[in-house]
Amino acid sequence: MLDPAAALRLADGLLGLHLAIVVFNAAMPPAIALGAWRGWRWIRRRWVRLLHLGSMAIVAVQSALGDLCFLTAWESDLRRHAGEAGYGESFIETWLAAALYVDAPLAVLVPVYLGWAALSLALWWLVPPRSPERR
């Protein structure tokens, strides 16, 4: 069983990971388009593109089903275990949560998530990843 301080540190770490995933998902389509134009090889790495496409698929499916992101649910459970009712207890939590959690109705977020996932899928064909070269 976790002590409250450890649960709070884990919740803050999870929030940081969640923000990193959001930045990755949001930044990849523009990076792919720019990278195709600039000739960046890393944007055609299959594992990077699969990671992005899989992550976007999870986001899109969860939002379409009306489910709360599992990372948000885990973080919330950890914060409740630490005795917190809401946000604002730590520096990391306060600022990352402000950057991460958008106060918008699901009816607005679902089309945004689905559209971004569709764009990510379209980029798979417009800027296809390449198989690793054998040496």
mmCIF file of C-alpha atoms in Angstrom:
data_model
loop_
_atom_site.group_PDB
_atom_site.id
_atom_site.type_symbol
_atom_site.label_atom_id
_atom_site.label_comp_id
_atom_site.label_asym_id
_atom_site.label_seq_id
_atom_site.Cartn_x
_atom_site.Cartn_y
_atom_site.Cartn_z
ATOM 1 C CA MET A 1 0.000 0.000 0.000
ATOM 2 C CA LEU A 2 1.281 3.450 -0.944
ATOM 3 C CA ASP A 3 1.741 6.208 1.543
ATOM 4 C CA PRO A 4 0.046 9.507 0.562
ATOM 5 C CA ALA A 5 3.301 11.268 -0.341
ATOM 6 C CA ALA A 6 4.325 8.443 -2.687
ATOM 7 C CA ALA A 7 0.861 8.397 -4.270
ATOM 8 C CA LEU A 8 1.107 12.133 -4.880
ATOM 9 C CA ARG A 9 4.561 11.780 -6.479
ATOM 10 C CA LEU A 10 3.241 8.993 -8.721
ATOM 11 C CA ALA A 11 0.230 11.118 -9.658
ATOM 12 C CA ASP A 12 2.519 14.033 -10.571
ATOM 13 C CA GLY A 13 4.718 11.702 -12.619
ATOM 14 C CA LEU A 14 1.682 10.296 -14.381
ATOM 15 C CA LEU A 15 0.496 13.812 -15.144
ATOM 16 C CA GLY A 16 3.899 14.608 -16.668
ATOM 17 C CA LEU A 17 3.772 11.453 -18.790
ATOM 18 C CA HIS A 18 0.237 12.323 -19.873
ATOM 19 C CA LEU A 19 1.357 15.793 -20.967
ATOM 20 C CA ALA A 20 4.278 14.294 -22.910
ATOM 21 C CA ILE A 21 1.871 11.974 -24.742
ATOM 22 C CA VAL A 22 -0.462 14.876 -25.539
ATOM 23 C CA VAL A 23 2.437 16.944 -26.910
ATOM 24 C CA PHE A 24 3.647 13.959 -28.953
ATOM 25 C CA ASN A 25 0.172 13.343 -30.399
ATOM 26 C CA ALA A 26 -0.395 17.010 -31.178
ATOM 27 C CA ALA A 27 3.060 17.702 -32.602
ATOM 28 C CA MET A 28 3.452 14.661 -34.855
ATOM 29 C CA PRO A 29 1.150 15.612 -37.779
ATOM 30 C CA PRO A 30 2.783 19.038 -38.265
ATOM 31 C CA ALA A 31 6.216 17.456 -37.752
ATOM 32 C CA ILE A 32 5.445 14.792 -40.368
ATOM 33 C CA ALA A 33 4.292 17.394 -42.903
ATOM 34 C CA LEU A 34 7.293 19.650 -42.231
ATOM 35 C CA GLY A 35 9.658 16.684 -42.151
ATOM 36 C CA ALA A 36 8.406 15.425 -45.510
ATOM 37 C CA TRP A 37 9.081 18.841 -46.997
ATOM 38 C CA ARG A 38 12.493 19.211 -45.288
ATOM 39 C CA GLY A 39 13.597 15.615 -45.886
ATOM 40 C CA TRP A 40 13.842 14.578 -42.236
ATOM 41 C CA ARG A 41 14.371 10.827 -42.137
ATOM 42 C CA TRP A 42 13.134 10.268 -38.580
ATOM 43 C CA ILE A 43 9.541 11.102 -39.534
ATOM 44 C CA ARG A 44 9.471 8.032 -41.761
ATOM 45 C CA ARG A 45 10.561 5.615 -39.051
ATOM 46 C CA ARG A 46 7.893 2.978 -38.844
ATOM 47 C CA TRP A 47 8.028 2.504 -35.051
ATOM 48 C CA VAL A 48 7.597 6.251 -34.418
ATOM 49 C CA ARG A 49 4.648 6.432 -36.785
ATOM 50 C CA LEU A 50 3.045 3.270 -35.362
ATOM 51 C CA LEU A 51 3.445 4.614 -31.837
ATOM 52 C CA HIS A 52 1.763 7.860 -32.872
ATOM 53 C CA LEU A 53 -1.030 6.200 -34.827
ATOM 54 C CA GLY A 54 -1.732 3.725 -32.018
ATOM 55 C CA SER A 55 -1.785 6.476 -29.411
ATOM 56 C CA MET A 56 -4.152 8.589 -31.506
ATOM 57 C CA ALA A 57 -6.402 5.574 -32.093
ATOM 58 C CA ILE A 58 -6.695 5.034 -28.328
ATOM 59 C CA VAL A 59 -7.566 8.710 -27.786
ATOM 60 C CA ALA A 60 -10.127 8.711 -30.595
ATOM 61 C CA VAL A 61 -11.831 5.480 -29.500
ATOM 62 C CA GLN A 62 -11.971 6.514 -25.849
ATOM 63 C CA SER A 63 -13.487 9.890 -26.734
ATOM 64 C CA ALA A 64 -15.981 8.358 -29.175
ATOM 65 C CA LEU A 65 -17.114 5.955 -26.439
ATOM 66 C CA GLY A 66 -17.389 8.845 -23.980
ATOM 67 C CA ASP A 67 -14.826 7.248 -21.679
ATOM 68 C CA LEU A 68 -12.450 9.173 -19.482
ATOM 69 C CA CYS A 69 -8.815 8.698 -20.460
ATOM 70 C CA PHE A 70 -7.371 5.873 -18.394
ATOM 71 C CA LEU A 71 -4.343 8.009 -17.496
ATOM 72 C CA THR A 72 -6.666 10.658 -16.061
ATOM 73 C CA ALA A 73 -8.557 8.007 -14.110
ATOM 74 C CA TRP A 74 -5.333 6.523 -12.689
ATOM 75 C CA GLU A 75 -4.034 9.948 -11.742
ATOM 76 C CA SER A 76 -7.326 10.813 -10.058
ATOM 77 C CA ASP A 77 -7.290 7.552 -8.083
ATOM 78 C CA LEU A 78 -3.732 8.250 -6.920
ATOM 79 C CA ARG A 79 -4.666 11.773 -5.851
ATOM 80 C CA ARG A 80 -7.676 10.495 -3.912
ATOM 81 C CA HIS A 81 -5.369 7.964 -2.230
ATOM 82 C CA ALA A 82 -3.121 10.876 -1.275
ATOM 83 C CA GLY A 83 -6.112 12.609 0.326
ATOM 84 C CA GLU A 84 -6.633 15.217 -2.386
ATOM 85 C CA ALA A 85 -10.050 16.138 -3.662
ATOM 86 C CA GLY A 86 -8.896 18.178 -6.628
ATOM 87 C CA TYR A 87 -6.083 20.007 -8.299
ATOM 88 C CA GLY A 88 -3.752 22.659 -7.014
ATOM 89 C CA GLU A 89 -1.786 20.820 -4.326
ATOM 90 C CA SER A 90 1.615 20.751 -6.025
ATOM 91 C CA PHE A 91 3.492 22.927 -8.473
ATOM 92 C CA ILE A 92 3.780 20.172 -11.062
ATOM 93 C CA GLU A 93 0.129 19.256 -10.779
ATOM 94 C CA THR A 94 -1.102 22.847 -10.936
ATOM 95 C CA TRP A 95 0.788 23.871 -14.055
ATOM 96 C CA LEU A 96 0.697 20.618 -16.003
ATOM 97 C CA ALA A 97 -3.008 20.179 -15.300
ATOM 98 C CA ALA A 98 -3.687 23.714 -16.493
ATOM 99 C CA ALA A 99 -1.856 22.961 -19.744
ATOM 100 C CA LEU A 100 -3.357 19.504 -20.197
ATOM 101 C CA TYR A 101 -7.005 19.578 -19.231
ATOM 102 C CA VAL A 102 -9.241 21.591 -21.526
ATOM 103 C CA ASP A 103 -12.564 22.810 -20.188
ATOM 104 C CA ALA A 104 -14.713 21.973 -23.212
ATOM 105 C CA PRO A 105 -17.773 19.802 -23.690
ATOM 106 C CA LEU A 106 -17.297 16.300 -25.034
ATOM 107 C CA ALA A 107 -19.344 17.285 -28.094
ATOM 108 C CA VAL A 108 -16.484 19.620 -29.039
ATOM 109 C CA LEU A 109 -13.606 17.355 -28.059
ATOM 110 C CA VAL A 110 -14.779 14.179 -29.806
ATOM 111 C CA PRO A 111 -14.728 15.707 -33.328
ATOM 112 C CA VAL A 112 -11.338 17.279 -32.608
ATOM 113 C CA TYR A 113 -9.875 13.950 -31.452
ATOM 114 C CA LEU A 114 -11.449 12.028 -34.325
ATOM 115 C CA GLY A 115 -10.290 14.624 -36.852
ATOM 116 C CA TRP A 116 -6.738 14.591 -35.533
ATOM 117 C CA ALA A 117 -6.717 10.791 -35.639
ATOM 118 C CA ALA A 118 -8.039 10.894 -39.229
ATOM 119 C CA LEU A 119 -5.293 13.373 -40.175
ATOM 120 C CA SER A 120 -2.710 11.090 -38.565
ATOM 121 C CA LEU A 121 -4.040 8.141 -40.553
ATOM 122 C CA ALA A 122 -4.080 10.161 -43.795
ATOM 123 C CA LEU A 123 -0.447 11.124 -43.237
ATOM 124 C CA TRP A 124 0.399 7.408 -43.112
ATOM 125 C CA TRP A 125 -0.434 7.303 -46.837
ATOM 126 C CA LEU A 126 0.614 10.820 -47.811
ATOM 127 C CA VAL A 127 4.017 10.524 -46.121
ATOM 128 C CA PRO A 128 4.460 6.770 -45.770
ATOM 129 C CA PRO A 129 6.891 5.355 -43.249
ATOM 130 C CA ARG A 130 9.719 3.278 -44.581
ATOM 131 C CA SER A 131 10.820 -0.139 -43.475
ATOM 132 C CA PRO A 132 14.159 -0.193 -41.702
ATOM 133 C CA GLU A 133 17.062 -0.549 -44.073
ATOM 134 C CA ARG A 134 19.099 -3.685 -43.693
ATOM 135 C CA ARG A 135 22.842 -3.397 -43.451
#
